[in-house]
Structure formats: C-alpha cells, structure tokens
Amino acid sequence: MNSTWFRRYTADAGHGPRLVCFPHAGGSATAYKPLAHALDGELDVVSVQYPGRQDRFEETPFTDLEPLVEAVAGELARGLAADPGRPYALFGHSMGALVAFETARRLEGAGLPCPQRLFVSGRGAPDTRSGAHYLRFEDADMLAEVRGLSGTDQGLLDNPEVLEMVLPALRADYRAVGTYVWRGGEPLASPVTALVGDRDPMVTVGEAWAWREHTTGGCALEVFPGGHFYLQDQLGPVASAVTEGLLARAFAF
C-alpha cells in the first residue's frame, strides 16, 4: 500500500480482509486509529490520508470528489494487484462515505475485484440530499456546523494556529461535497452496510436506509445511539458490526 495515501495504525497487516477507511470532511487518517485498534487483529485496517492535512499539509487538497476518487482508486488498484488473494472492504464516514462509494463504483467499472462489503456511515444515499448549500458557506458557517456536530475538540477550534492549519482542507472538502451531484448509474454488486446515529442532524435513518437502492448485493442497516460522530462513543458496537458484515455471506433486503 502506498505510504503517501494510506496509514496503518496496528502492529502488522494481519491475515484477514483489508478494510480501507475514508475520513470525513476536514478529517485525516488518524480519525480511524481508535477503530483500527478496536477491530480484530486479523483484519488489515488502513486509513486514507487525503492531501492537505497532517504530513500532507503542503499538498493542495482536492476541491472536487471526482479527481480525489480517481487518485484513490488508482492507488487501491495497484494495492489489489500487489496482493491479489486478499479480499477487501471499504468504510467511509460522512464525506468519506461518498468517496468510498464512488471509489467502489470506479473499481467495479474497471473490471477489478469488488469490495467484499461497503460500509457507509453518517451519510444518506447519494440521491437523498444535495450538499449544494455548502458552496454558499463562509468560514464562520463551516466552523459553526463543525462545532455543532461535536466531532472536533472545541479547544482546537478556538486556537488560531490550529485553525490556520485545518481551514484549507476543510474549505476544500466542503466545496467537494457541495459540487457533488448524483447522476445515476448501475447499482453496486457489493453488499452494503449503512451505519447511522439515531440523533444525527445530518442524515435520517430513512436516508441511510436508501442505500439499499444502490446495491444488488443486499443491504443491512445499523442504527446506534448518538449524533453524527456516534463512532466516538460506540467503538465496540461499530467494530462488531464491521466484523459481522465482513464475515456474512449475504444480507437480505
């Protein structure tokens, strides 16, 4: 796996399926460090590091999902070719759910092995809600939303030096989500698990369940107590849901 694009936070790669995790808007690969440690050690958990954050801070972040997906899918394709016998799955939260979904579509469209399962968290199906209003957001609007979602240490948001570092990536990610438009297409062959917090202000349970229309492989819905960043308090149950999803052969609609 390309060390520029992927991070591994466990001691080794394990011998089971590889789980590739896609961060939320403004997020970095380290967002998945707790989940990597909560999951079974046999899984190879790697997290995508988008440009423009942490050790890639000096790189220009993507402001459009399509070239980001193209870049990640290209790197994953090389990883699949280098380790052809290992099954893999994708997990994305919020913006990361869209990136993971479109990455799966691109890999499948290229005739490459499909993910064993796609996990989409904290995001409704691509045809349920537009993000176009984000294109009108000023920095104050973005920060107000981030504060309201409670996914970032509030003290960090009050630190001007930290803000100076995170705002470029946050602006780019909000623009990427804002310009994303679902244009239709064939459903995935991979099964899907949709995960959502029962008090998430960004997505309803119904919007999460709408992912079933985007797969022919079956869909499961997992609802957890909490808001948009329910993962922070539900690591154990989420890890169990992921493990069960990877072991399951099929889910009925």
mmCIF file of C-alpha atoms in Angstrom:
data_model
loop_
_atom_site.group_PDB
_atom_site.id
_atom_site.type_symbol
_atom_site.label_atom_id
_atom_site.label_comp_id
_atom_site.label_asym_id
_atom_site.label_seq_id
_atom_site.Cartn_x
_atom_site.Cartn_y
_atom_site.Cartn_z
ATOM 1 C CA MET A 1 0.000 0.000 0.000
ATOM 2 C CA ASN A 2 1.334 3.437 -0.995
ATOM 3 C CA SER A 3 2.594 5.115 2.186
ATOM 4 C CA THR A 4 1.681 8.545 0.812
ATOM 5 C CA TRP A 5 -2.016 7.670 0.613
ATOM 6 C CA PHE A 6 -2.536 5.020 3.294
ATOM 7 C CA ARG A 7 -1.774 4.762 7.012
ATOM 8 C CA ARG A 8 -1.743 1.655 9.181
ATOM 9 C CA TYR A 9 -2.056 2.112 12.951
ATOM 10 C CA THR A 10 -1.675 -1.505 14.018
ATOM 11 C CA ALA A 11 1.481 -3.508 14.558
ATOM 12 C CA ASP A 12 1.072 -5.618 11.434
ATOM 13 C CA ALA A 13 -1.176 -6.182 8.447
ATOM 14 C CA GLY A 14 -2.970 -9.258 9.788
ATOM 15 C CA HIS A 15 -4.013 -12.130 7.559
ATOM 16 C CA GLY A 16 -7.712 -11.366 7.089
ATOM 17 C CA PRO A 17 -9.557 -8.975 4.799
ATOM 18 C CA ARG A 18 -8.220 -5.446 4.310
ATOM 19 C CA LEU A 19 -10.502 -2.637 5.478
ATOM 20 C CA VAL A 20 -9.811 0.702 3.779
ATOM 21 C CA CYS A 21 -11.244 3.664 5.728
ATOM 22 C CA PHE A 22 -12.155 7.074 4.280
ATOM 23 C CA PRO A 23 -12.251 10.127 6.621
ATOM 24 C CA HIS A 24 -14.969 12.759 6.965
ATOM 25 C CA ALA A 25 -14.712 16.358 5.695
ATOM 26 C CA GLY A 26 -11.772 18.076 7.352
ATOM 27 C CA GLY A 27 -10.666 14.744 8.789
ATOM 28 C CA SER A 28 -7.397 12.886 8.488
ATOM 29 C CA ALA A 29 -6.281 9.274 8.541
ATOM 30 C CA THR A 30 -5.867 9.333 12.329
ATOM 31 C CA ALA A 31 -9.662 9.568 12.693
ATOM 32 C CA TYR A 32 -9.680 5.780 12.290
ATOM 33 C CA LYS A 33 -6.877 4.946 14.695
ATOM 34 C CA PRO A 34 -9.322 4.050 17.533
ATOM 35 C CA LEU A 35 -11.396 1.836 15.240
ATOM 36 C CA ALA A 36 -8.274 0.104 13.926
ATOM 37 C CA HIS A 37 -7.358 -0.867 17.495
ATOM 38 C CA ALA A 38 -10.933 -1.913 18.329
ATOM 39 C CA LEU A 39 -11.222 -4.308 15.371
ATOM 40 C CA ASP A 40 -9.989 -7.881 15.261
ATOM 41 C CA GLY A 41 -6.218 -8.048 14.823
ATOM 42 C CA GLU A 42 -6.613 -10.384 11.867
ATOM 43 C CA LEU A 43 -8.013 -7.507 9.802
ATOM 44 C CA ASP A 44 -5.639 -5.218 7.929
ATOM 45 C CA VAL A 45 -7.071 -1.778 8.684
ATOM 46 C CA VAL A 46 -5.656 1.098 6.640
ATOM 47 C CA SER A 47 -6.867 4.691 6.530
ATOM 48 C CA VAL A 48 -6.726 7.041 3.577
ATOM 49 C CA GLN A 49 -4.723 10.230 4.047
ATOM 50 C CA TYR A 50 -6.169 12.903 1.784
ATOM 51 C CA PRO A 51 -3.789 15.651 0.562
ATOM 52 C CA GLY A 52 -3.699 18.902 2.522
ATOM 53 C CA ARG A 53 -3.600 17.577 6.090
ATOM 54 C CA GLN A 54 -1.082 16.362 8.665
ATOM 55 C CA ASP A 55 2.056 15.078 6.908
ATOM 56 C CA ARG A 56 0.489 16.017 3.534
ATOM 57 C CA PHE A 57 -0.254 19.559 4.677
ATOM 58 C CA GLU A 58 1.810 21.194 1.951
ATOM 59 C CA GLU A 59 -0.078 19.390 -0.812
ATOM 60 C CA THR A 60 -3.101 21.061 -2.377
ATOM 61 C CA PRO A 61 -6.356 19.464 -1.202
ATOM 62 C CA PHE A 62 -8.932 18.357 -3.755
ATOM 63 C CA THR A 63 -11.966 20.593 -4.208
ATOM 64 C CA ASP A 64 -13.809 18.060 -6.376
ATOM 65 C CA LEU A 65 -14.675 14.483 -5.476
ATOM 66 C CA GLU A 66 -14.076 13.049 -8.947
ATOM 67 C CA PRO A 67 -10.289 13.564 -9.139
ATOM 68 C CA LEU A 68 -9.947 12.505 -5.486
ATOM 69 C CA VAL A 69 -11.800 9.272 -6.248
ATOM 70 C CA GLU A 70 -9.705 8.733 -9.365
ATOM 71 C CA ALA A 71 -6.485 9.121 -7.371
ATOM 72 C CA VAL A 72 -7.556 6.837 -4.507
ATOM 73 C CA ALA A 73 -8.982 4.203 -6.863
ATOM 74 C CA GLY A 74 -5.727 4.180 -8.810
ATOM 75 C CA GLU A 75 -3.703 3.586 -5.661
ATOM 76 C CA LEU A 76 -6.101 0.880 -4.487
ATOM 77 C CA ALA A 77 -5.925 -0.835 -7.868
ATOM 78 C CA ARG A 78 -2.160 -1.058 -7.503
ATOM 79 C CA GLY A 79 -2.579 -2.432 -3.987
ATOM 80 C CA LEU A 80 -5.027 -5.074 -5.219
ATOM 81 C CA ALA A 81 -2.617 -6.122 -7.945
ATOM 82 C CA ALA A 82 0.207 -6.453 -5.429
ATOM 83 C CA ASP A 83 -1.882 -8.632 -3.069
ATOM 84 C CA PRO A 84 -4.413 -10.390 -5.328
ATOM 85 C CA GLY A 85 -5.510 -13.055 -2.873
ATOM 86 C CA ARG A 86 -6.673 -10.741 -0.107
ATOM 87 C CA PRO A 87 -10.337 -9.682 -0.009
ATOM 88 C CA TYR A 88 -11.035 -6.088 0.917
ATOM 89 C CA ALA A 89 -13.826 -3.819 2.116
ATOM 90 C CA LEU A 90 -14.345 -0.058 2.222
ATOM 91 C CA PHE A 91 -15.575 2.041 5.165
ATOM 92 C CA GLY A 92 -16.390 5.740 4.827
ATOM 93 C CA HIS A 93 -17.892 8.227 7.251
ATOM 94 C CA SER A 94 -19.851 11.313 6.108
ATOM 95 C CA MET A 95 -17.961 12.749 3.110
ATOM 96 C CA GLY A 96 -15.836 9.616 3.294
ATOM 97 C CA ALA A 97 -18.932 7.512 2.600
ATOM 98 C CA LEU A 98 -19.364 9.264 -0.748
ATOM 99 C CA VAL A 99 -15.678 8.867 -1.597
ATOM 100 C CA ALA A 100 -15.772 5.181 -0.655
ATOM 101 C CA PHE A 101 -18.951 4.599 -2.682
ATOM 102 C CA GLU A 102 -17.612 6.322 -5.791
ATOM 103 C CA THR A 103 -14.284 4.517 -5.387
ATOM 104 C CA ALA A 104 -16.094 1.179 -5.285
ATOM 105 C CA ARG A 105 -18.037 2.152 -8.431
ATOM 106 C CA ARG A 106 -14.853 3.118 -10.254
ATOM 107 C CA LEU A 107 -13.047 -0.107 -9.314
ATOM 108 C CA GLU A 108 -16.048 -2.211 -10.310
ATOM 109 C CA GLY A 109 -16.419 -0.281 -13.565
ATOM 110 C CA ALA A 110 -12.782 -1.025 -14.383
ATOM 111 C CA GLY A 111 -13.413 -4.744 -14.029
ATOM 112 C CA LEU A 112 -11.389 -5.039 -10.817
ATOM 113 C CA PRO A 113 -12.412 -7.213 -7.858
ATOM 114 C CA CYS A 114 -15.371 -5.702 -5.980
ATOM 115 C CA PRO A 115 -15.172 -4.876 -2.289
ATOM 116 C CA GLN A 116 -16.378 -7.705 -0.089
ATOM 117 C CA ARG A 117 -18.620 -5.082 1.526
ATOM 118 C CA LEU A 118 -19.089 -1.318 1.509
ATOM 119 C CA PHE A 119 -19.726 0.343 4.890
ATOM 120 C CA VAL A 120 -21.298 3.800 4.588
ATOM 121 C CA SER A 121 -21.565 5.745 7.837
ATOM 122 C CA GLY A 122 -23.206 9.049 8.734
ATOM 123 C CA ARG A 123 -24.337 9.767 5.204
ATOM 124 C CA GLY A 124 -27.553 9.250 3.290
ATOM 125 C CA ALA A 125 -27.619 7.632 -0.117
ATOM 126 C CA PRO A 126 -26.229 9.934 -2.843
ATOM 127 C CA ASP A 127 -29.672 10.733 -4.241
ATOM 128 C CA THR A 128 -31.310 11.670 -0.921
ATOM 129 C CA ARG A 129 -29.867 15.099 -0.150
ATOM 130 C CA SER A 130 -27.870 17.754 -2.028
ATOM 131 C CA GLY A 131 -24.859 19.481 -0.494
ATOM 132 C CA ALA A 132 -25.074 22.471 -2.853
ATOM 133 C CA HIS A 133 -25.751 24.842 0.054
ATOM 134 C CA TYR A 134 -22.159 24.298 1.187
ATOM 135 C CA LEU A 135 -20.996 26.366 -1.780
ATOM 136 C CA ARG A 136 -22.502 29.416 -0.040
ATOM 137 C CA PHE A 137 -20.734 28.724 3.266
ATOM 138 C CA GLU A 138 -18.228 31.170 4.656
ATOM 139 C CA ASP A 139 -15.610 30.039 7.179
ATOM 140 C CA ALA A 140 -17.896 31.026 10.048
ATOM 141 C CA ASP A 141 -20.669 28.808 8.659
ATOM 142 C CA MET A 142 -18.368 25.810 8.347
ATOM 143 C CA LEU A 143 -16.978 26.251 11.840
ATOM 144 C CA ALA A 144 -20.449 26.646 13.309
ATOM 145 C CA GLU A 145 -21.503 23.362 11.716
ATOM 146 C CA VAL A 146 -18.347 21.565 12.841
ATOM 147 C CA ARG A 147 -18.867 22.822 16.400
ATOM 148 C CA GLY A 148 -22.493 21.731 16.335
ATOM 149 C CA LEU A 149 -21.586 18.205 15.242
ATOM 150 C CA SER A 150 -19.151 17.816 18.179
ATOM 151 C CA GLY A 151 -16.685 15.799 16.181
ATOM 152 C CA THR A 152 -13.684 18.042 16.887
ATOM 153 C CA ASP A 153 -12.139 19.153 20.159
ATOM 154 C CA GLN A 154 -13.705 22.570 20.745
ATOM 155 C CA GLY A 155 -10.455 23.866 22.235
ATOM 156 C CA LEU A 156 -8.673 23.187 18.955
ATOM 157 C CA LEU A 157 -11.244 25.254 17.085
ATOM 158 C CA ASP A 158 -10.505 28.194 19.380
ATOM 159 C CA ASN A 159 -6.783 28.025 18.622
ATOM 160 C CA PRO A 160 -5.906 30.430 15.744
ATOM 161 C CA GLU A 161 -2.775 28.473 14.828
ATOM 162 C CA VAL A 162 -4.684 25.208 14.585
ATOM 163 C CA LEU A 163 -7.448 26.868 12.566
ATOM 164 C CA GLU A 164 -4.905 28.206 10.110
ATOM 165 C CA MET A 165 -3.760 24.634 9.515
ATOM 166 C CA VAL A 166 -7.150 22.940 9.224
ATOM 167 C CA LEU A 167 -9.206 25.532 7.347
ATOM 168 C CA PRO A 168 -7.706 24.969 3.857
ATOM 169 C CA ALA A 169 -8.582 21.270 3.915
ATOM 170 C CA LEU A 170 -11.978 21.941 5.468
ATOM 171 C CA ARG A 171 -12.830 24.538 2.810
ATOM 172 C CA ALA A 172 -11.731 22.158 0.058
ATOM 173 C CA ASP A 173 -13.749 19.251 1.451
ATOM 174 C CA TYR A 174 -16.897 21.338 1.862
ATOM 175 C CA ARG A 175 -16.558 22.507 -1.719
ATOM 176 C CA ALA A 176 -16.043 18.926 -2.912
ATOM 177 C CA VAL A 177 -19.240 17.813 -1.162
ATOM 178 C CA GLY A 178 -21.055 20.922 -2.389
ATOM 179 C CA THR A 179 -20.233 20.283 -6.029
ATOM 180 C CA TYR A 180 -21.036 16.551 -5.898
ATOM 181 C CA VAL A 181 -24.095 15.620 -7.955
ATOM 182 C CA TRP A 182 -25.510 12.125 -8.253
ATOM 183 C CA ARG A 183 -26.007 11.482 -11.961
ATOM 184 C CA GLY A 184 -27.319 7.961 -11.701
ATOM 185 C CA GLY A 185 -25.688 4.701 -12.619
ATOM 186 C CA GLU A 186 -25.822 0.973 -12.119
ATOM 187 C CA PRO A 187 -26.030 -0.278 -8.528
ATOM 188 C CA LEU A 188 -23.001 -1.901 -6.960
ATOM 189 C CA ALA A 189 -22.623 -5.654 -6.870
ATOM 190 C CA SER A 190 -21.023 -5.388 -3.427
ATOM 191 C CA PRO A 191 -23.290 -5.693 -0.371
ATOM 192 C CA VAL A 192 -23.679 -2.530 1.686
ATOM 193 C CA THR A 193 -23.965 -1.847 5.396
ATOM 194 C CA ALA A 194 -25.316 1.605 6.275
ATOM 195 C CA LEU A 195 -24.496 2.875 9.761
ATOM 196 C CA VAL A 196 -26.094 5.931 11.377
ATOM 197 C CA GLY A 197 -26.601 7.612 14.729
ATOM 198 C CA ASP A 198 -30.218 7.833 15.860
ATOM 199 C CA ARG A 199 -29.817 11.567 16.601
ATOM 200 C CA ASP A 200 -27.688 12.529 13.613
ATOM 201 C CA PRO A 201 -28.772 16.002 12.396
ATOM 202 C CA MET A 202 -27.096 15.391 9.033
ATOM 203 C CA VAL A 203 -28.909 12.220 7.976
ATOM 204 C CA THR A 204 -32.113 10.470 8.919
ATOM 205 C CA VAL A 205 -32.455 6.734 9.361
ATOM 206 C CA GLY A 206 -34.638 6.728 6.235
ATOM 207 C CA GLU A 207 -31.927 8.433 4.189
ATOM 208 C CA ALA A 208 -29.393 5.891 5.430
ATOM 209 C CA TRP A 209 -31.701 3.015 4.528
ATOM 210 C CA ALA A 210 -31.981 4.433 0.991
ATOM 211 C CA TRP A 211 -28.523 2.960 0.287
ATOM 212 C CA ARG A 212 -30.369 -0.307 -0.419
ATOM 213 C CA GLU A 213 -31.283 1.131 -3.824
ATOM 214 C CA HIS A 214 -27.606 1.353 -4.765
ATOM 215 C CA THR A 215 -26.643 -2.301 -4.493
ATOM 216 C CA THR A 216 -27.757 -5.638 -5.869
ATOM 217 C CA GLY A 217 -25.744 -7.427 -3.198
ATOM 218 C CA GLY A 218 -28.078 -6.821 -0.268
ATOM 219 C CA CYS A 219 -28.125 -4.087 2.354
ATOM 220 C CA ALA A 220 -28.032 -4.016 6.143
ATOM 221 C CA LEU A 221 -28.870 -1.046 8.376
ATOM 222 C CA GLU A 222 -27.179 -0.476 11.750
ATOM 223 C CA VAL A 223 -28.553 2.297 13.985
ATOM 224 C CA PHE A 224 -26.511 3.401 17.009
ATOM 225 C CA PRO A 225 -27.217 5.772 19.897
ATOM 226 C CA GLY A 226 -25.676 9.175 19.200
ATOM 227 C CA GLY A 227 -25.273 12.003 16.745
ATOM 228 C CA HIS A 228 -23.187 12.474 13.639
ATOM 229 C CA PHE A 229 -19.997 11.279 15.315
ATOM 230 C CA TYR A 230 -21.603 8.370 17.137
ATOM 231 C CA LEU A 231 -18.466 6.322 16.361
ATOM 232 C CA GLN A 232 -16.557 8.046 19.139
ATOM 233 C CA ASP A 233 -18.797 6.527 21.820
ATOM 234 C CA GLN A 234 -19.788 3.315 20.032
ATOM 235 C CA LEU A 235 -16.425 1.839 19.036
ATOM 236 C CA GLY A 236 -17.184 -1.633 20.378
ATOM 237 C CA PRO A 237 -20.603 -1.991 18.701
ATOM 238 C CA VAL A 238 -19.302 -0.499 15.447
ATOM 239 C CA ALA A 239 -16.338 -2.882 15.450
ATOM 240 C CA SER A 240 -18.755 -5.780 15.995
ATOM 241 C CA ALA A 241 -20.981 -4.605 13.128
ATOM 242 C CA VAL A 242 -17.985 -4.343 10.803
ATOM 243 C CA THR A 243 -16.678 -7.765 11.797
ATOM 244 C CA GLU A 244 -20.099 -9.363 11.328
ATOM 245 C CA GLY A 245 -20.516 -7.615 7.988
ATOM 246 C CA LEU A 246 -17.193 -8.934 6.736
ATOM 247 C CA LEU A 247 -17.986 -12.460 7.841
ATOM 248 C CA ALA A 248 -21.538 -12.513 6.491
ATOM 249 C CA ARG A 249 -22.044 -14.051 3.074
ATOM 250 C CA ALA A 250 -25.192 -12.103 2.290
ATOM 251 C CA PHE A 251 -27.860 -9.897 3.803
ATOM 252 C CA ALA A 252 -31.453 -9.967 2.682
ATOM 253 C CA PHE A 253 -33.218 -6.699 1.930
#
